[in-house]
Short mmCIF file of N, CA and C in Angstrom, two decimals:
data_model
loop_
_atom_site.label_atom_id
_atom_site.label_comp_id
_atom_site.label_asym_id
_atom_site.label_seq_id
_atom_site.Cartn_x
_atom_site.Cartn_y
_atom_site.Cartn_z
N UNK X 1 -26.01 -19.79 -183.97
CA UNK X 1 -25.02 -20.82 -183.64
C UNK X 1 -24.53 -20.61 -182.20
N UNK X 2 -24.08 -19.30 -181.86
CA UNK X 2 -23.58 -19.02 -180.59
C UNK X 2 -24.59 -19.36 -179.50
N UNK X 3 -25.87 -19.07 -179.83
CA UNK X 3 -26.88 -19.39 -178.84
C UNK X 3 -26.96 -20.92 -178.52
N UNK X 4 -26.87 -21.64 -179.64
CA UNK X 4 -26.89 -23.09 -179.45
C UNK X 4 -25.71 -23.59 -178.63
N UNK X 5 -24.50 -23.07 -178.88
CA UNK X 5 -23.34 -23.46 -178.10
C UNK X 5 -23.48 -23.10 -176.66
N UNK X 6 -24.02 -21.84 -176.41
CA UNK X 6 -24.15 -21.44 -175.08
C UNK X 6 -25.13 -22.36 -174.28
N UNK X 7 -26.29 -22.75 -174.96
CA UNK X 7 -27.28 -23.69 -174.40
C UNK X 7 -26.63 -25.01 -174.00
N UNK X 8 -25.85 -25.55 -175.04
CA UNK X 8 -25.24 -26.86 -174.82
C UNK X 8 -24.21 -26.86 -173.67
N UNK X 9 -23.42 -25.75 -173.63
CA UNK X 9 -22.43 -25.66 -172.55
C UNK X 9 -22.97 -25.05 -171.26
N UNK X 10 -24.19 -24.64 -171.24
CA UNK X 10 -24.79 -24.11 -170.03
C UNK X 10 -24.32 -22.72 -169.67
N UNK X 11 -23.78 -21.98 -170.64
CA UNK X 11 -23.27 -20.68 -170.39
C UNK X 11 -24.31 -19.63 -170.86
N UNK X 12 -24.36 -18.51 -170.16
CA UNK X 12 -25.17 -17.42 -170.57
C UNK X 12 -24.27 -16.24 -170.83
N UNK X 13 -24.66 -15.43 -171.80
CA UNK X 13 -23.84 -14.28 -172.11
C UNK X 13 -23.76 -13.33 -170.86
N UNK X 14 -22.62 -12.66 -170.72
CA UNK X 14 -22.48 -11.75 -169.59
C UNK X 14 -23.39 -10.59 -169.74
N UNK X 15 -24.08 -10.16 -168.68
CA UNK X 15 -24.90 -9.01 -168.71
C UNK X 15 -24.09 -7.79 -168.31
N UNK X 16 -24.21 -6.80 -169.10
CA UNK X 16 -23.58 -5.51 -168.78
C UNK X 16 -24.32 -4.82 -167.70
N UNK X 17 -23.71 -4.10 -166.76
CA UNK X 17 -24.40 -3.49 -165.68
C UNK X 17 -24.15 -1.88 -165.81
N UNK X 18 -25.10 -1.11 -165.40
CA UNK X 18 -24.98 0.28 -165.35
C UNK X 18 -24.32 0.68 -164.06
N UNK X 19 -24.03 1.98 -163.89
CA UNK X 19 -23.36 2.39 -162.67
C UNK X 19 -24.20 2.20 -161.48
N UNK X 20 -25.54 2.17 -161.59
CA UNK X 20 -26.40 1.99 -160.42
C UNK X 20 -26.62 0.55 -160.13
N UNK X 21 -25.99 -0.37 -160.90
CA UNK X 21 -26.04 -1.83 -160.59
C UNK X 21 -27.15 -2.49 -161.42
N UNK X 22 -27.99 -1.80 -162.04
CA UNK X 22 -29.09 -2.38 -162.88
C UNK X 22 -28.47 -2.87 -164.16
N UNK X 23 -29.06 -3.93 -164.81
CA UNK X 23 -28.53 -4.46 -166.05
C UNK X 23 -28.74 -3.41 -167.09
N UNK X 24 -27.78 -3.33 -168.02
CA UNK X 24 -27.83 -2.36 -169.09
C UNK X 24 -28.85 -2.89 -170.10
N UNK X 25 -29.71 -2.03 -170.62
CA UNK X 25 -30.70 -2.42 -171.64
C UNK X 25 -30.75 -1.34 -172.62
N UNK X 26 -30.97 -1.78 -173.86
CA UNK X 26 -31.12 -0.84 -174.90
C UNK X 26 -32.40 -0.05 -174.69
N UNK X 27 -32.49 1.19 -175.24
CA UNK X 27 -33.70 1.93 -175.07
C UNK X 27 -34.81 1.35 -175.95
N UNK X 28 -34.49 0.45 -176.81
CA UNK X 28 -35.47 -0.14 -177.58
C UNK X 28 -36.10 -1.39 -176.93
N UNK X 29 -35.48 -1.80 -175.88
CA UNK X 29 -36.04 -2.98 -175.13
C UNK X 29 -37.02 -2.55 -174.18
N UNK X 30 -38.37 -2.65 -174.44
CA UNK X 30 -39.36 -2.22 -173.59
C UNK X 30 -39.76 -3.38 -172.67
N UNK X 31 -40.06 -3.15 -171.45
CA UNK X 31 -40.44 -4.19 -170.50
C UNK X 31 -41.63 -4.96 -170.94
N UNK X 32 -41.66 -6.24 -170.62
CA UNK X 32 -42.77 -7.10 -170.97
C UNK X 32 -44.00 -6.69 -170.10
N UNK X 33 -45.15 -6.87 -170.70
CA UNK X 33 -46.43 -6.68 -170.04
C UNK X 33 -47.03 -8.03 -169.78
N UNK X 34 -47.71 -8.24 -168.63
CA UNK X 34 -48.35 -9.47 -168.37
C UNK X 34 -49.24 -10.00 -169.59
N UNK X 35 -49.90 -9.18 -170.19
CA UNK X 35 -50.74 -9.58 -171.34
C UNK X 35 -49.91 -10.15 -172.46
N UNK X 36 -48.69 -9.58 -172.67
CA UNK X 36 -47.77 -10.14 -173.71
C UNK X 36 -47.31 -11.53 -173.35
N UNK X 37 -47.14 -11.83 -172.12
CA UNK X 37 -46.69 -13.14 -171.62
C UNK X 37 -47.88 -14.18 -171.86
N UNK X 38 -49.08 -13.68 -171.47
CA UNK X 38 -50.27 -14.55 -171.56
C UNK X 38 -50.62 -14.83 -173.00
N UNK X 39 -50.43 -13.89 -173.85
CA UNK X 39 -50.87 -14.10 -175.26
C UNK X 39 -49.75 -14.56 -176.22
N UNK X 40 -48.56 -14.80 -175.67
CA UNK X 40 -47.50 -15.22 -176.51
C UNK X 40 -47.81 -16.57 -177.18
N UNK X 41 -47.54 -16.65 -178.47
CA UNK X 41 -47.64 -17.83 -179.26
C UNK X 41 -46.32 -18.11 -179.90
N UNK X 42 -45.93 -19.37 -179.97
CA UNK X 42 -44.64 -19.75 -180.59
C UNK X 42 -44.84 -20.47 -181.91
N UNK X 43 -43.74 -20.27 -182.67
CA UNK X 43 -43.76 -20.87 -184.04
C UNK X 43 -43.75 -22.44 -183.91
N UNK X 44 -44.31 -23.05 -184.87
CA UNK X 44 -44.21 -24.52 -184.96
C UNK X 44 -42.81 -24.86 -185.47
N UNK X 45 -42.26 -26.03 -185.21
CA UNK X 45 -41.03 -26.47 -185.70
C UNK X 45 -41.20 -26.82 -187.22
N UNK X 46 -40.01 -26.98 -187.89
CA UNK X 46 -39.99 -27.29 -189.23
C UNK X 46 -40.67 -28.64 -189.50
N UNK X 47 -40.96 -28.81 -190.74
CA UNK X 47 -41.57 -30.08 -191.25
C UNK X 47 -40.79 -31.27 -190.78
N UNK X 48 -41.47 -32.27 -190.23
CA UNK X 48 -40.76 -33.47 -189.82
C UNK X 48 -40.55 -33.55 -188.30
N UNK X 49 -40.70 -32.40 -187.67
CA UNK X 49 -40.57 -32.38 -186.16
C UNK X 49 -41.85 -31.90 -185.61
N UNK X 50 -42.07 -32.39 -184.41
CA UNK X 50 -43.36 -31.98 -183.71
C UNK X 50 -43.00 -30.96 -182.59
N UNK X 51 -44.04 -30.14 -182.28
CA UNK X 51 -43.85 -29.26 -181.15
C UNK X 51 -43.56 -27.85 -181.56
N UNK X 52 -43.00 -27.11 -180.59
CA UNK X 52 -42.63 -25.71 -180.80
C UNK X 52 -41.20 -25.52 -181.11
N UNK X 53 -40.85 -24.43 -181.74
CA UNK X 53 -39.47 -24.10 -182.08
C UNK X 53 -38.69 -23.84 -180.75
N UNK X 54 -37.74 -24.74 -180.40
CA UNK X 54 -37.05 -24.65 -179.10
C UNK X 54 -36.30 -23.31 -179.02
N UNK X 55 -35.68 -22.86 -180.04
CA UNK X 55 -34.94 -21.55 -179.98
C UNK X 55 -35.91 -20.39 -179.68
N UNK X 56 -37.05 -20.38 -180.34
CA UNK X 56 -38.07 -19.32 -180.09
C UNK X 56 -38.53 -19.36 -178.69
N UNK X 57 -38.74 -20.52 -178.10
CA UNK X 57 -39.21 -20.66 -176.74
C UNK X 57 -38.09 -20.22 -175.76
N UNK X 58 -36.90 -20.64 -176.02
CA UNK X 58 -35.70 -20.30 -175.16
C UNK X 58 -35.50 -18.81 -175.14
N UNK X 59 -35.56 -18.15 -176.31
CA UNK X 59 -35.35 -16.72 -176.34
C UNK X 59 -36.39 -15.99 -175.49
N UNK X 60 -37.68 -16.48 -175.61
CA UNK X 60 -38.70 -15.82 -174.84
C UNK X 60 -38.48 -16.14 -173.31
N UNK X 61 -38.14 -17.34 -172.98
CA UNK X 61 -37.89 -17.61 -171.53
C UNK X 61 -36.76 -16.81 -170.97
N UNK X 62 -35.67 -16.60 -171.76
CA UNK X 62 -34.62 -15.80 -171.34
C UNK X 62 -35.07 -14.37 -171.05
N UNK X 63 -35.88 -13.89 -171.93
CA UNK X 63 -36.41 -12.49 -171.78
C UNK X 63 -37.25 -12.35 -170.51
N UNK X 64 -38.15 -13.36 -170.34
CA UNK X 64 -38.97 -13.32 -169.12
C UNK X 64 -38.21 -13.50 -167.89
N UNK X 65 -37.10 -14.27 -167.86
CA UNK X 65 -36.28 -14.45 -166.76
C UNK X 65 -35.55 -13.14 -166.43
N UNK X 66 -35.11 -12.47 -167.40
CA UNK X 66 -34.41 -11.20 -167.27
C UNK X 66 -35.34 -10.19 -166.62
N UNK X 67 -36.55 -10.11 -167.16
CA UNK X 67 -37.59 -9.14 -166.62
C UNK X 67 -37.87 -9.46 -165.20
N UNK X 68 -37.97 -10.79 -164.87
CA UNK X 68 -38.31 -11.21 -163.47
C UNK X 68 -37.13 -10.84 -162.52
N UNK X 69 -35.96 -11.06 -163.02
CA UNK X 69 -34.75 -10.74 -162.16
C UNK X 69 -34.65 -9.24 -161.92
N UNK X 70 -34.97 -8.43 -163.02
CA UNK X 70 -35.02 -6.95 -162.85
C UNK X 70 -36.06 -6.57 -161.84
N UNK X 71 -37.25 -7.15 -161.87
CA UNK X 71 -38.31 -6.80 -160.98
C UNK X 71 -37.91 -7.19 -159.50
N UNK X 72 -37.34 -8.26 -159.42
CA UNK X 72 -36.90 -8.74 -158.06
C UNK X 72 -35.78 -7.82 -157.46
N UNK X 73 -34.88 -7.41 -158.31
CA UNK X 73 -33.81 -6.48 -157.83
C UNK X 73 -34.43 -5.15 -157.47
N UNK X 74 -35.36 -4.65 -158.29
CA UNK X 74 -36.01 -3.36 -157.97
C UNK X 74 -36.78 -3.45 -156.73
N UNK X 75 -37.47 -4.55 -156.46
CA UNK X 75 -38.23 -4.76 -155.17
C UNK X 75 -37.25 -4.83 -154.00
N UNK X 76 -36.16 -5.48 -154.16
CA UNK X 76 -35.18 -5.57 -153.08
C UNK X 76 -34.57 -4.16 -152.77
N UNK X 77 -34.24 -3.43 -153.83
CA UNK X 77 -33.76 -2.05 -153.60
C UNK X 77 -34.85 -1.17 -152.92
N UNK X 78 -36.05 -1.36 -153.24
CA UNK X 78 -37.12 -0.60 -152.64
C UNK X 78 -37.26 -1.05 -151.09
N UNK X 79 -37.12 -2.34 -150.86
CA UNK X 79 -37.18 -2.83 -149.44
C UNK X 79 -36.04 -2.21 -148.64
N UNK X 80 -34.84 -2.15 -149.18
CA UNK X 80 -33.66 -1.62 -148.50
C UNK X 80 -33.89 -0.11 -148.21
N UNK X 81 -34.36 0.57 -149.25
CA UNK X 81 -34.61 2.03 -149.14
C UNK X 81 -35.66 2.30 -148.08
N UNK X 82 -36.69 1.53 -148.05
CA UNK X 82 -37.78 1.67 -147.04
C UNK X 82 -37.24 1.47 -145.71
N UNK X 83 -36.41 0.46 -145.48
CA UNK X 83 -35.78 0.19 -144.20
C UNK X 83 -34.93 1.28 -143.75
N UNK X 84 -34.18 1.88 -144.69
CA UNK X 84 -33.26 2.97 -144.44
C UNK X 84 -34.06 4.24 -143.96
N UNK X 85 -35.12 4.53 -144.71
CA UNK X 85 -35.95 5.66 -144.36
C UNK X 85 -36.63 5.49 -143.00
N UNK X 86 -37.17 4.29 -142.79
CA UNK X 86 -37.77 4.03 -141.42
C UNK X 86 -36.84 4.21 -140.29
N UNK X 87 -35.59 3.70 -140.50
CA UNK X 87 -34.50 3.88 -139.45
C UNK X 87 -34.16 5.30 -139.26
N UNK X 88 -34.07 6.05 -140.34
CA UNK X 88 -33.77 7.48 -140.17
C UNK X 88 -34.87 8.17 -139.46
N UNK X 89 -36.18 7.85 -139.80
CA UNK X 89 -37.33 8.43 -139.11
C UNK X 89 -37.36 8.08 -137.65
N UNK X 90 -37.12 6.83 -137.26
CA UNK X 90 -37.04 6.46 -135.91
C UNK X 90 -35.94 7.27 -135.12
N UNK X 91 -34.74 7.38 -135.72
CA UNK X 91 -33.66 8.14 -135.09
C UNK X 91 -34.10 9.69 -134.93
N UNK X 92 -34.71 10.16 -135.96
CA UNK X 92 -35.19 11.60 -135.88
C UNK X 92 -36.25 11.73 -134.81
N UNK X 93 -37.15 10.86 -134.72
CA UNK X 93 -38.25 10.94 -133.68
C UNK X 93 -37.61 10.84 -132.26
N UNK X 94 -36.64 9.92 -132.07
CA UNK X 94 -36.06 9.78 -130.81
C UNK X 94 -35.24 11.06 -130.46
N UNK X 95 -34.57 11.65 -131.38
CA UNK X 95 -33.89 12.92 -131.15
C UNK X 95 -34.81 14.02 -130.75
N UNK X 96 -35.95 14.06 -131.51
CA UNK X 96 -36.97 15.14 -131.16
C UNK X 96 -37.54 14.94 -129.79
N UNK X 97 -37.75 13.68 -129.38
CA UNK X 97 -38.29 13.41 -128.06
C UNK X 97 -37.31 13.83 -126.97
N UNK X 98 -36.03 13.46 -127.14
CA UNK X 98 -34.97 13.85 -126.21
C UNK X 98 -34.90 15.42 -126.14
N UNK X 99 -34.93 16.04 -127.27
CA UNK X 99 -34.84 17.55 -127.32
C UNK X 99 -36.07 18.12 -126.50
N UNK X 100 -37.18 17.62 -126.74
CA UNK X 100 -38.47 18.06 -126.07
C UNK X 100 -38.35 17.88 -124.65
N UNK X 101 -37.99 16.70 -124.20
CA UNK X 101 -37.73 16.31 -122.79
C UNK X 101 -36.77 17.30 -122.16
N UNK X 102 -35.66 17.57 -122.84
CA UNK X 102 -34.63 18.41 -122.28
C UNK X 102 -35.17 19.79 -121.98
N UNK X 103 -35.93 20.31 -122.95
CA UNK X 103 -36.52 21.71 -122.82
C UNK X 103 -37.61 21.72 -121.69
N UNK X 104 -38.35 20.61 -121.58
CA UNK X 104 -39.40 20.50 -120.58
C UNK X 104 -38.77 20.58 -119.16
N UNK X 105 -37.52 20.03 -118.99
CA UNK X 105 -36.93 20.00 -117.70
C UNK X 105 -36.42 21.40 -117.33
N UNK X 106 -36.12 22.15 -118.20
CA UNK X 106 -35.52 23.61 -117.92
C UNK X 106 -36.56 24.59 -117.78
N UNK X 107 -37.82 24.32 -117.96
CA UNK X 107 -38.89 25.38 -117.78
C UNK X 107 -39.34 25.48 -116.42
#
C-alpha cells in the first residue's frame, strides 16, 4: 500500500547514506548483473487485466535505477580521485625538476 501511495504522490523513500556518502545497503542486497537484467521476466497481471504486473515492473526498475546511480557515483568518485592523483603527480614532478635544476646550477 505504501508503495502505491508513494507512486501516486511521486515520492520515493529516503535513502540512507553511509559515512562515505554511498547509499546504505543491506549485506543481502547483491549488485545486479547484466545477465540478470537481460533475462528478467515479469509476472502476468491477474485475470481480467492484460500485460505485466505494474508493481513487479516498478520494483525492478527502482532497483536498476539504484544500481545505475551507484555505478555513476562510483565512476564520478574515481574520476575525482584520478584528477587528484594526476595533480599531485604534476606538482611532485615540477618540484623534482626545480630541485634537479637547483643542484645543477651549484655544481
